[in-house]
PDB file of C-alpha atoms in Angstrom:
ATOM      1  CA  UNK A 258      -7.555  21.912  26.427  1.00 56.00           C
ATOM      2  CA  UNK A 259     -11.232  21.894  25.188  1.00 49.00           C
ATOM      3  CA  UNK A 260     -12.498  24.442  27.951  1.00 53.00           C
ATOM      4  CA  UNK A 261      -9.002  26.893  26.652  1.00 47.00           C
ATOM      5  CA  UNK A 262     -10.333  26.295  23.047  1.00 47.00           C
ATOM      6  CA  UNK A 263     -14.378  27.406  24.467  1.00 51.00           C
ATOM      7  CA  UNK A 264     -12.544  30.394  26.031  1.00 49.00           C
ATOM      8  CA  UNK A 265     -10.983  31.232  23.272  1.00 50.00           C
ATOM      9  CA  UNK A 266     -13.185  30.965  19.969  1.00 53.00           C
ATOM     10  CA  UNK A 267     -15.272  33.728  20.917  1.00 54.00           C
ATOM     11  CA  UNK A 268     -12.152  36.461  20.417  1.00 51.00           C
ATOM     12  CA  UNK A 269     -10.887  34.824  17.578  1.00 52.00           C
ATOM     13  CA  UNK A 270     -14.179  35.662  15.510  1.00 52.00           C
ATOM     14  CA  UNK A 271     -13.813  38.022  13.084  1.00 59.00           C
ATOM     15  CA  UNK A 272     -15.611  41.381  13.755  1.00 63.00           C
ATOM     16  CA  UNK A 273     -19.042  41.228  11.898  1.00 74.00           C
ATOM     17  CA  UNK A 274     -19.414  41.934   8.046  1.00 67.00           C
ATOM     18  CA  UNK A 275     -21.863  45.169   7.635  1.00 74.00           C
ATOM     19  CA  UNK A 276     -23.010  45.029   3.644  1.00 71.00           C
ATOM     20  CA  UNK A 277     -22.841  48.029   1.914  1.00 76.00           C
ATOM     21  CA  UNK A 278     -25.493  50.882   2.077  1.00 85.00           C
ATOM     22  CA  UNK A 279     -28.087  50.502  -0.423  1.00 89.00           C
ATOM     23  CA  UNK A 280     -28.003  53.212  -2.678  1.00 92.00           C
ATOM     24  CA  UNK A 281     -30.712  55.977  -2.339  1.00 93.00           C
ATOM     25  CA  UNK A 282     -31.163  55.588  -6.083  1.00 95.00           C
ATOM     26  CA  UNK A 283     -32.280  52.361  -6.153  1.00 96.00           C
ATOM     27  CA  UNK A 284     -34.317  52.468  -3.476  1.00 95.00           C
ATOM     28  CA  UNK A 285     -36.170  55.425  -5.131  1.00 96.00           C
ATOM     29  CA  UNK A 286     -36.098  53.494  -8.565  1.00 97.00           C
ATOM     30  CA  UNK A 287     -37.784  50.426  -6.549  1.00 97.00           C
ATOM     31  CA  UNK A 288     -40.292  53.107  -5.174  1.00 97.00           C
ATOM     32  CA  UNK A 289     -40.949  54.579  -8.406  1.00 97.00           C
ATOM     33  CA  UNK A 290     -40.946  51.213 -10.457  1.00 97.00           C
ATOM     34  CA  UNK A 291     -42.889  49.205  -7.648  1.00 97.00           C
ATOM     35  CA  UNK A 292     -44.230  50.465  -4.297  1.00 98.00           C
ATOM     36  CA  UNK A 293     -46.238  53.767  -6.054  1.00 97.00           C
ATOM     37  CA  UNK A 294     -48.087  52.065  -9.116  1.00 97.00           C
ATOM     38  CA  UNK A 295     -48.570  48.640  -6.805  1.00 97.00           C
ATOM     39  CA  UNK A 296     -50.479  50.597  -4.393  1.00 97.00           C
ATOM     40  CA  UNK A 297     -52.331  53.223  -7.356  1.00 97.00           C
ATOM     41  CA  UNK A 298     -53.342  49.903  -8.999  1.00 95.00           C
ATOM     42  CA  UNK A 299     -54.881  48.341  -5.759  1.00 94.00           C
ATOM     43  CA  UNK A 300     -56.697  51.326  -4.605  1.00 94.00           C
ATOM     44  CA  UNK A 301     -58.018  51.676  -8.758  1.00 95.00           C
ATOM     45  CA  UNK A 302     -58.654  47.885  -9.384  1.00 94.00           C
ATOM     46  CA  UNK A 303     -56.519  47.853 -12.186  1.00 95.00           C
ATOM     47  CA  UNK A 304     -55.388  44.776 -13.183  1.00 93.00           C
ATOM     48  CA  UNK A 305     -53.623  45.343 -16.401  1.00 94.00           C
ATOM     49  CA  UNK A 306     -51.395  47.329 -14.095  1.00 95.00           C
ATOM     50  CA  UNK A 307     -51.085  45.002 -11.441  1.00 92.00           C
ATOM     51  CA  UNK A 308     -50.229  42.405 -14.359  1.00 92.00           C
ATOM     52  CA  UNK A 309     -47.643  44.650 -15.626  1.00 95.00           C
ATOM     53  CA  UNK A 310     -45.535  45.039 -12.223  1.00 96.00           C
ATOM     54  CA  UNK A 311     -44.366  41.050 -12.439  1.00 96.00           C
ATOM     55  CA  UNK A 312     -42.193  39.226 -14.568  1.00 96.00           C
ATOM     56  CA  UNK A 313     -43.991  36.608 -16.579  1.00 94.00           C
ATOM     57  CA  UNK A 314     -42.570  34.009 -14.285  1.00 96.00           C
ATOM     58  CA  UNK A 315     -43.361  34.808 -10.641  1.00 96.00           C
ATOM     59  CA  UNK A 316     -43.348  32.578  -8.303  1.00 97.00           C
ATOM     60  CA  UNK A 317     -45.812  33.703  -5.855  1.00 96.00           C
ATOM     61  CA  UNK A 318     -46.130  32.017  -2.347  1.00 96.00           C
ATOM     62  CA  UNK A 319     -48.899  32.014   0.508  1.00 91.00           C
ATOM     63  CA  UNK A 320     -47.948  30.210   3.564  1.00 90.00           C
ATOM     64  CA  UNK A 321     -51.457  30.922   4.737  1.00 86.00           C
ATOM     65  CA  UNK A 322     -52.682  28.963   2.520  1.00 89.00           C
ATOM     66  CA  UNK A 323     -49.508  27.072   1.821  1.00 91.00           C
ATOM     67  CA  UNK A 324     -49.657  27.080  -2.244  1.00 91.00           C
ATOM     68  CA  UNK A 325     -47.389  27.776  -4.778  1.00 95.00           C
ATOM     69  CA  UNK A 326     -48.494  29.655  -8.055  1.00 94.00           C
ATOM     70  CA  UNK A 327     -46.719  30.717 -11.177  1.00 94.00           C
ATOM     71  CA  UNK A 328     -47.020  33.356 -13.823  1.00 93.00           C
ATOM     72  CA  UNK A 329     -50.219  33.691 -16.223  1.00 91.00           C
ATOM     73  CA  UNK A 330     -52.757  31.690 -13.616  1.00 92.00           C
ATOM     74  CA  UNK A 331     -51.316  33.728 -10.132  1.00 92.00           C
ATOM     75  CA  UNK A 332     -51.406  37.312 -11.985  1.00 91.00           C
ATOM     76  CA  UNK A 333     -54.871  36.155 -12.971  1.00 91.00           C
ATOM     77  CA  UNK A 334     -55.923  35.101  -9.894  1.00 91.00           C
ATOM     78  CA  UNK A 335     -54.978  38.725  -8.676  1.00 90.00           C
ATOM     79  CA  UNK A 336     -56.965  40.160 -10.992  1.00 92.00           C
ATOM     80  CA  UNK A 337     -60.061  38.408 -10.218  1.00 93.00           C
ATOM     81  CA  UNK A 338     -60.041  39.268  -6.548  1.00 92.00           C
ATOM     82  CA  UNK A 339     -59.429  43.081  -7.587  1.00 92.00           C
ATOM     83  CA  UNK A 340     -62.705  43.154  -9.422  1.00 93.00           C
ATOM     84  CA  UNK A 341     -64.589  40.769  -6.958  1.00 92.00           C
ATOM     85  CA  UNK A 342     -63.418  43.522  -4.802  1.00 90.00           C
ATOM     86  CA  UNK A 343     -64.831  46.375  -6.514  1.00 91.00           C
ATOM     87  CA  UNK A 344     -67.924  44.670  -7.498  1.00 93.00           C
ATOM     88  CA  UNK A 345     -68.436  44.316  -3.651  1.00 89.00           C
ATOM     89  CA  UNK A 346     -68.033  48.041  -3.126  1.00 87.00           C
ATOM     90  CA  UNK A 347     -65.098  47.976  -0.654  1.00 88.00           C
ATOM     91  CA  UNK A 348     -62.368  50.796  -0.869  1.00 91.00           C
ATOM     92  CA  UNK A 349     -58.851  49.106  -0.626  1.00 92.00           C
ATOM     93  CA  UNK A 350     -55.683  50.161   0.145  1.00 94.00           C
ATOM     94  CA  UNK A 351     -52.229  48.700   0.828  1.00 96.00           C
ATOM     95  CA  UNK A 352     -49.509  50.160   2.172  1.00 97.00           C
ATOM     96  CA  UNK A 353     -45.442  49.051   3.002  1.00 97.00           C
ATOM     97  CA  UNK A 354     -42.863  49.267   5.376  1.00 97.00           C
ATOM     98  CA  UNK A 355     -39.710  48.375   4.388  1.00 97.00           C
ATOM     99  CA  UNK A 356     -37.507  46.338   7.158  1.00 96.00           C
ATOM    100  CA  UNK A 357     -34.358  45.596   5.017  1.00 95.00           C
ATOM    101  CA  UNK A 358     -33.022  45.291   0.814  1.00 96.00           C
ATOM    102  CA  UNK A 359     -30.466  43.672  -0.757  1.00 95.00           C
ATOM    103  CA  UNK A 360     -29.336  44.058  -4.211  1.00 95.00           C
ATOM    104  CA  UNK A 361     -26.856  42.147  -6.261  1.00 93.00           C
ATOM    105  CA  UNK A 362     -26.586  40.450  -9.748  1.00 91.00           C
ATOM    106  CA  UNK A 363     -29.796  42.509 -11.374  1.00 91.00           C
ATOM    107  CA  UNK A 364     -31.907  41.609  -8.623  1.00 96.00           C
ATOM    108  CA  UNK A 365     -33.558  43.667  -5.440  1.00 97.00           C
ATOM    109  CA  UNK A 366     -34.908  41.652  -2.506  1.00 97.00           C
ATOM    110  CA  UNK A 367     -36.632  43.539   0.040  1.00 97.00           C
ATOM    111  CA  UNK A 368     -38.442  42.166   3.264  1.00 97.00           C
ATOM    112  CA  UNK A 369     -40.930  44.108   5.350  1.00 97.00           C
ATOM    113  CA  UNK A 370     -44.715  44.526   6.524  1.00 98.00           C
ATOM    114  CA  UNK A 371     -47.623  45.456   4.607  1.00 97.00           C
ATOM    115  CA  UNK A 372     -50.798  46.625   5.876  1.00 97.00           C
ATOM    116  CA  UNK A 373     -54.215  46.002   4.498  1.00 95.00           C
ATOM    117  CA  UNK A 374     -57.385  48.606   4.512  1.00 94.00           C
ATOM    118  CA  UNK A 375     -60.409  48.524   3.867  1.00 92.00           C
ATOM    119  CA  UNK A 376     -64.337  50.447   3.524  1.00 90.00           C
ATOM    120  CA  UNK A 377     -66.694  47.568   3.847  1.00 85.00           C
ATOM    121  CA  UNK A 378     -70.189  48.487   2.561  1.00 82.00           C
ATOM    122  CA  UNK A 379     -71.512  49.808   5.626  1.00 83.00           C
ATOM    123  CA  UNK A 380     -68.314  51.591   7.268  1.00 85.00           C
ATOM    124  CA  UNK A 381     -67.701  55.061   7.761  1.00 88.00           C
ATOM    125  CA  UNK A 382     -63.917  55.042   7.042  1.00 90.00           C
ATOM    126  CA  UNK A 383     -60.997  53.127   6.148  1.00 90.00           C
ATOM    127  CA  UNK A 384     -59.369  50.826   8.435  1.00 90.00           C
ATOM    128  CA  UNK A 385     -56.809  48.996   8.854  1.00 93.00           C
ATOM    129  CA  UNK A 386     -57.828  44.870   9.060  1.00 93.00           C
ATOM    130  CA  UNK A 387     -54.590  43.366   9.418  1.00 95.00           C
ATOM    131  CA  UNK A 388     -50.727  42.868   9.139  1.00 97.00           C
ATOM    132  CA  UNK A 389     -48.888  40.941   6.710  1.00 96.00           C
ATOM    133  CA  UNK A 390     -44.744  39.925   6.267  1.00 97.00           C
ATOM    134  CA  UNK A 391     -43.240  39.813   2.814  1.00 97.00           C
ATOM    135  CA  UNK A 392     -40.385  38.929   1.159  1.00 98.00           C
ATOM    136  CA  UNK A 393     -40.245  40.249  -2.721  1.00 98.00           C
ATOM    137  CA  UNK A 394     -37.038  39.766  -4.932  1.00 98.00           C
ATOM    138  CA  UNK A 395     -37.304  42.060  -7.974  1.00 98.00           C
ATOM    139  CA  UNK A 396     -35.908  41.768 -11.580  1.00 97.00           C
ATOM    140  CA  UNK A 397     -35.060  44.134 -13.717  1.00 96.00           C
ATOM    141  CA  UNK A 398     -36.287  43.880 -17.145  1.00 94.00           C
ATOM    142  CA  UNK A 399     -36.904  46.454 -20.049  1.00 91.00           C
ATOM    143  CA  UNK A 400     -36.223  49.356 -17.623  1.00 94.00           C
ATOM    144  CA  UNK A 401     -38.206  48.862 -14.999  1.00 96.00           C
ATOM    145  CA  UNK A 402     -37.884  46.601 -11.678  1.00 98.00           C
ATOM    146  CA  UNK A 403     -40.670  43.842 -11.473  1.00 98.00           C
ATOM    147  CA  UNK A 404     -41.638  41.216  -9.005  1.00 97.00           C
ATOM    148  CA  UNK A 405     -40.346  37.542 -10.268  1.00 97.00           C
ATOM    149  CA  UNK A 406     -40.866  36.597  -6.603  1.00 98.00           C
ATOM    150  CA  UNK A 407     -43.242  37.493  -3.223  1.00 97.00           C
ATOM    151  CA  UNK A 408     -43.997  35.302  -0.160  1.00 97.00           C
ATOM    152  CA  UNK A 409     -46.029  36.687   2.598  1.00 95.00           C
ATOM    153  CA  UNK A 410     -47.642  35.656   6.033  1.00 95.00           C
ATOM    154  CA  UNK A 411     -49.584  37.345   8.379  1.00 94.00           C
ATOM    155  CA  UNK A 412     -48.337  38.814  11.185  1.00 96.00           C
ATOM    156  CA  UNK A 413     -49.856  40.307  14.837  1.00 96.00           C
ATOM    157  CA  UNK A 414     -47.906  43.773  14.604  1.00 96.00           C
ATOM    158  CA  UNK A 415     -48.814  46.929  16.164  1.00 95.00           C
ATOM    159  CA  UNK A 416     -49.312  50.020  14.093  1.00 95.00           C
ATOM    160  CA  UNK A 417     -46.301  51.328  15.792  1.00 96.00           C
ATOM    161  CA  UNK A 418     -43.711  48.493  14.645  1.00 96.00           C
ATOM    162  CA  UNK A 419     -45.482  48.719  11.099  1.00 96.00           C
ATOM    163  CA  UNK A 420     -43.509  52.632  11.140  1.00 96.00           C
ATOM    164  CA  UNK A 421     -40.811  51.753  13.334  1.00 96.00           C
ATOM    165  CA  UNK A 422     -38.700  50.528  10.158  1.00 91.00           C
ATOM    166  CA  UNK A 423     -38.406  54.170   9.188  1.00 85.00           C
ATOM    167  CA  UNK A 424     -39.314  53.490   5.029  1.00 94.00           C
ATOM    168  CA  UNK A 425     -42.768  53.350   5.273  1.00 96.00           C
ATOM    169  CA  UNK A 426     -44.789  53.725   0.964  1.00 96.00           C
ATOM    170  CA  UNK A 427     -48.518  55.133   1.808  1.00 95.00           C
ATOM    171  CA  UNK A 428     -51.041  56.856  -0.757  1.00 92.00           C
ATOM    172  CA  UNK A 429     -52.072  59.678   0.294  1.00 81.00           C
ATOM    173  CA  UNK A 430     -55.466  61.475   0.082  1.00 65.00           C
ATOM    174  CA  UNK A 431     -58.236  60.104  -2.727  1.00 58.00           C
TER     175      UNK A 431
END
């Protein structure tokens, strides 16, 4: 009977659960409340807005490095390397592809790629110097949606799979 029962379990699955479509005005309200100032306040070096895009709580964690950080001393901490950064001359920019969200109960997580650029002193142009996976999960609070929680780890991906996931949040010119 147990080799009729193997047989057998794979037709008695149910057919697979496809969530809901996320809808297109959230994602633009994530854009708009997120992506677009995260990556103006990067490329300026502006902290206080930086500071503004998380809750008061985030948990923030590197498994580079594999720490943990928390509110006040990680937004901090941010802010420090965005002025070491301009101190040192180097033109930054970040930008994100967007691989999947899911929303429920007041909250947004979204998982993707994010790229890192940079003008070293010395360079003719921006490049790109590396690949990075996230995984953010957004609050909403007094309007807006902010980070209360971001993981990343760096990744080998080509340029190519950084578009492939077809929602791809890049500055353009300046």
């Amino acid at each position: 009977i147990f080799p009729l029962l193997c047989w057998l379990i794979p037709f008695a699955a149910p057919a697979q659960w496809t969530p809901p479509p996320v809808p297109d005005t959230l994602i633009q309200a994530v854009e708009a409340d997120i992506w677009q100032p995260f990556m103006e306040a990067y490329r300026d070096y502006d902290a206080d807005k930086i500071m503004a895009l998380h809750t008061m709580d985030i948990i923030r964690v590197s498994e580079k490095s594999g720490t943990i950080d928390m509110g006040q001393p990680y937004i901090d901490a941010f802010g420090a390397a965005l002025k070491r950064w301009q101190e040192e001359k180097r033109v930054m920019r970040i930008a994100f592809s967007i691989i999947n969200t899911s929303y429920g109960s007041g909250l947004v997580s979204q998982r993707g790629y994010y790229r890192i650029s940079a003008k070293e002193p010395g360079d003719d142009k921006i490049i790109p110097r590396g690949y990075s996976e996230f995984n953010v999960i957004l609050r909403h609070e007094a309007g807006h949606w902010k980070f209360m929680f971001d993981s990343d780890r760096r990744v080998e991906i080509t340029e190519e799979e950084f578009q492939a996931t077809g929602l791809v949040y890049e500055l353009t010119g300046k």
